[in-house]
């Protein structure tokens, strides 16, 4: 699945292109289209966020989410993503919440005009072995400027 945040890109705005494995988000995923089983949609991020917040269980939620079903549908000639959220209240009653998020299904010709921005290769800094990191941070903390390090393990060394 490709996620593209494209806000006024033609006018110097920011573009974010990312990919995520479908199974990281969905179980029982099924897609069918005449365009090589690809569907590109434009969606308002605030409306999507509202539906996702409703689906997320938290300690302040009125219900515990058990299942979320997302469907592409058409309602009153408007394409929508329908979020069907099924859950249980604290007293054990079943609850069903539905959100329709308006979308625009993009034409393949419009999608073909979209180009991923060219980005330089990121600088890669190899940190010392994990057992040396405390020594490294002690030495670096003697400096006057704060240091921020973000690291993740991914096919390294």
mmCIF file of C-alpha atoms in Angstrom:
data_model
loop_
_atom_site.group_PDB
_atom_site.id
_atom_site.type_symbol
_atom_site.label_atom_id
_atom_site.label_comp_id
_atom_site.label_asym_id
_atom_site.label_seq_id
_atom_site.Cartn_x
_atom_site.Cartn_y
_atom_site.Cartn_z
ATOM 1 C CA UNK A 1 0.000 0.000 0.000
ATOM 2 C CA UNK A 2 1.366 3.420 -0.939
ATOM 3 C CA UNK A 3 0.497 6.502 1.091
ATOM 4 C CA UNK A 4 1.138 9.865 -0.550
ATOM 5 C CA UNK A 5 0.629 13.144 1.275
ATOM 6 C CA UNK A 6 0.636 15.714 -1.487
ATOM 7 C CA UNK A 7 -0.280 19.172 -0.167
ATOM 8 C CA UNK A 8 0.097 21.916 -2.773
ATOM 9 C CA UNK A 9 3.131 20.096 -4.153
ATOM 10 C CA UNK A 10 3.062 22.073 -7.365
ATOM 11 C CA UNK A 11 3.378 25.294 -5.386
ATOM 12 C CA UNK A 12 6.383 24.295 -3.284
ATOM 13 C CA UNK A 13 4.396 22.381 -0.660
ATOM 14 C CA UNK A 14 5.547 19.240 1.106
ATOM 15 C CA UNK A 15 5.153 15.776 -0.361
ATOM 16 C CA UNK A 16 5.506 12.565 1.623
ATOM 17 C CA UNK A 17 5.665 9.246 -0.207
ATOM 18 C CA UNK A 18 5.635 6.102 1.904
ATOM 19 C CA UNK A 19 4.833 2.423 1.693
ATOM 20 C CA UNK A 20 3.409 0.054 4.267
ATOM 21 C CA UNK A 21 2.773 -3.655 4.077
ATOM 22 C CA UNK A 22 -0.945 -4.362 3.796
ATOM 23 C CA UNK A 23 -0.810 -7.083 6.460
ATOM 24 C CA UNK A 24 0.562 -4.534 8.949
ATOM 25 C CA UNK A 25 -2.812 -2.745 8.791
ATOM 26 C CA UNK A 26 -5.393 -5.264 7.621
ATOM 27 C CA UNK A 27 -6.524 -8.843 8.059
ATOM 28 C CA UNK A 28 -8.835 -10.284 5.447
ATOM 29 C CA UNK A 29 -7.736 -7.653 2.893
ATOM 30 C CA UNK A 30 -9.369 -7.903 -0.524
ATOM 31 C CA UNK A 31 -9.215 -5.496 -3.448
ATOM 32 C CA UNK A 32 -10.668 -5.762 -6.928
ATOM 33 C CA UNK A 33 -10.551 -3.210 -9.707
ATOM 34 C CA UNK A 34 -10.267 -2.936 -13.476
ATOM 35 C CA UNK A 35 -6.953 -1.066 -13.080
ATOM 36 C CA UNK A 36 -4.689 -4.020 -12.237
ATOM 37 C CA UNK A 37 -6.311 -4.260 -8.787
ATOM 38 C CA UNK A 38 -5.113 -0.800 -7.822
ATOM 39 C CA UNK A 39 -7.405 1.941 -6.551
ATOM 40 C CA UNK A 40 -6.004 5.413 -5.952
ATOM 41 C CA UNK A 41 -8.083 7.742 -3.833
ATOM 42 C CA UNK A 42 -7.814 11.314 -2.591
ATOM 43 C CA UNK A 43 -9.062 11.713 0.964
ATOM 44 C CA UNK A 44 -9.329 14.534 3.475
ATOM 45 C CA UNK A 45 -6.882 13.677 6.252
ATOM 46 C CA UNK A 46 -9.008 15.323 8.971
ATOM 47 C CA UNK A 47 -12.073 13.237 8.080
ATOM 48 C CA UNK A 48 -9.934 10.091 7.960
ATOM 49 C CA UNK A 49 -8.425 10.929 11.348
ATOM 50 C CA UNK A 50 -11.889 11.363 12.891
ATOM 51 C CA UNK A 51 -12.938 7.899 11.681
ATOM 52 C CA UNK A 52 -9.694 6.320 12.889
ATOM 53 C CA UNK A 53 -9.997 7.968 16.314
ATOM 54 C CA UNK A 54 -13.490 6.551 16.620
ATOM 55 C CA UNK A 55 -12.113 3.104 15.796
ATOM 56 C CA UNK A 56 -9.255 3.317 18.306
ATOM 57 C CA UNK A 57 -9.992 1.956 21.759
ATOM 58 C CA UNK A 58 -8.681 3.926 24.702
ATOM 59 C CA UNK A 59 -9.306 4.226 28.424
ATOM 60 C CA UNK A 60 -11.716 7.122 27.733
ATOM 61 C CA UNK A 61 -13.671 5.336 24.982
ATOM 62 C CA UNK A 62 -17.307 4.494 25.582
ATOM 63 C CA UNK A 63 -16.684 1.090 23.985
ATOM 64 C CA UNK A 64 -13.933 -1.443 23.308
ATOM 65 C CA UNK A 65 -13.385 -1.916 19.565
ATOM 66 C CA UNK A 66 -13.580 -5.528 18.408
ATOM 67 C CA UNK A 67 -13.590 -5.137 14.629
ATOM 68 C CA UNK A 68 -13.237 -2.406 12.028
ATOM 69 C CA UNK A 69 -14.379 -3.021 8.457
ATOM 70 C CA UNK A 70 -13.421 -0.520 5.762
ATOM 71 C CA UNK A 71 -15.365 -0.614 2.494
ATOM 72 C CA UNK A 72 -15.236 1.463 -0.660
ATOM 73 C CA UNK A 73 -18.823 2.406 -1.462
ATOM 74 C CA UNK A 74 -20.953 4.910 -3.314
ATOM 75 C CA UNK A 75 -23.681 6.814 -1.483
ATOM 76 C CA UNK A 76 -25.846 9.364 -3.298
ATOM 77 C CA UNK A 77 -23.423 9.376 -6.252
ATOM 78 C CA UNK A 78 -20.510 10.192 -3.882
ATOM 79 C CA UNK A 79 -17.595 7.780 -3.405
ATOM 80 C CA UNK A 80 -16.956 7.086 0.296
ATOM 81 C CA UNK A 81 -14.877 4.886 2.531
ATOM 82 C CA UNK A 82 -17.293 3.398 5.028
ATOM 83 C CA UNK A 83 -15.805 2.526 8.404
ATOM 84 C CA UNK A 84 -17.981 0.017 10.267
ATOM 85 C CA UNK A 85 -16.778 -0.190 13.876
ATOM 86 C CA UNK A 86 -18.104 -3.005 16.054
ATOM 87 C CA UNK A 87 -17.440 -3.145 19.762
ATOM 88 C CA UNK A 88 -18.662 -3.717 23.284
ATOM 89 C CA UNK A 89 -19.574 -1.166 25.929
ATOM 90 C CA UNK A 90 -18.276 -1.487 29.484
ATOM 91 C CA UNK A 91 -21.529 -3.185 30.479
ATOM 92 C CA UNK A 92 -21.237 -5.752 27.676
ATOM 93 C CA UNK A 93 -23.711 -4.317 25.160
ATOM 94 C CA UNK A 94 -22.846 -4.521 21.475
ATOM 95 C CA UNK A 95 -22.319 -1.211 19.726
ATOM 96 C CA UNK A 96 -21.931 -0.413 16.039
ATOM 97 C CA UNK A 97 -20.607 2.911 14.799
ATOM 98 C CA UNK A 98 -20.420 3.832 11.126
ATOM 99 C CA UNK A 99 -18.492 6.665 9.465
ATOM 100 C CA UNK A 100 -18.682 7.634 5.803
ATOM 101 C CA UNK A 101 -15.562 9.511 4.705
ATOM 102 C CA UNK A 102 -15.912 11.256 1.352
ATOM 103 C CA UNK A 103 -13.196 10.389 -1.151
ATOM 104 C CA UNK A 104 -12.339 11.006 -4.761
ATOM 105 C CA UNK A 105 -11.379 7.967 -6.816
ATOM 106 C CA UNK A 106 -8.573 9.165 -9.070
ATOM 107 C CA UNK A 107 -8.351 8.275 -12.748
ATOM 108 C CA UNK A 108 -5.332 6.207 -13.829
ATOM 109 C CA UNK A 109 -4.314 9.038 -16.199
ATOM 110 C CA UNK A 110 -4.171 11.486 -13.258
ATOM 111 C CA UNK A 111 -2.249 8.986 -11.139
ATOM 112 C CA UNK A 112 0.278 8.514 -13.946
ATOM 113 C CA UNK A 113 1.046 12.253 -13.814
ATOM 114 C CA UNK A 114 2.120 12.000 -10.176
ATOM 115 C CA UNK A 115 5.877 11.690 -9.734
ATOM 116 C CA UNK A 116 7.690 10.732 -6.582
ATOM 117 C CA UNK A 117 10.026 13.549 -5.589
ATOM 118 C CA UNK A 118 13.751 13.026 -5.992
ATOM 119 C CA UNK A 119 15.428 12.931 -2.599
ATOM 120 C CA UNK A 120 19.117 12.661 -1.850
ATOM 121 C CA UNK A 121 20.344 9.493 -0.183
ATOM 122 C CA UNK A 122 20.305 9.986 3.580
ATOM 123 C CA UNK A 123 23.556 10.143 5.483
ATOM 124 C CA UNK A 124 24.104 6.962 7.433
ATOM 125 C CA UNK A 125 25.976 7.037 10.703
ATOM 126 C CA UNK A 126 27.009 3.743 12.233
ATOM 127 C CA UNK A 127 26.839 3.773 16.011
ATOM 128 C CA UNK A 128 29.184 1.703 18.139
ATOM 129 C CA UNK A 129 28.100 -1.675 19.485
ATOM 130 C CA UNK A 130 25.283 -1.446 22.030
ATOM 131 C CA UNK A 131 27.521 -2.171 25.025
ATOM 132 C CA UNK A 132 29.716 0.821 24.054
ATOM 133 C CA UNK A 133 26.802 3.274 23.793
ATOM 134 C CA UNK A 134 26.852 4.385 27.486
ATOM 135 C CA UNK A 135 30.540 5.311 27.143
ATOM 136 C CA UNK A 136 29.782 7.105 23.889
ATOM 137 C CA UNK A 137 26.944 9.133 25.423
ATOM 138 C CA UNK A 138 29.046 10.022 28.489
ATOM 139 C CA UNK A 139 31.750 11.480 26.267
ATOM 140 C CA UNK A 140 29.238 13.273 24.031
ATOM 141 C CA UNK A 141 27.358 14.752 27.014
ATOM 142 C CA UNK A 142 30.423 16.815 27.919
ATOM 143 C CA UNK A 143 29.625 19.044 24.930
ATOM 144 C CA UNK A 144 27.444 22.117 25.383
ATOM 145 C CA UNK A 145 24.987 21.327 22.586
ATOM 146 C CA UNK A 146 22.157 18.803 22.891
ATOM 147 C CA UNK A 147 22.456 15.699 20.747
ATOM 148 C CA UNK A 148 19.534 13.774 19.311
ATOM 149 C CA UNK A 149 20.059 10.273 17.975
ATOM 150 C CA UNK A 150 17.421 8.095 16.405
ATOM 151 C CA UNK A 151 18.309 4.528 15.501
ATOM 152 C CA UNK A 152 16.536 1.431 14.332
ATOM 153 C CA UNK A 153 17.694 -2.057 13.550
ATOM 154 C CA UNK A 154 17.211 -2.949 9.908
ATOM 155 C CA UNK A 155 19.392 -5.345 7.931
ATOM 156 C CA UNK A 156 22.481 -3.870 9.471
ATOM 157 C CA UNK A 157 26.027 -5.193 9.382
#
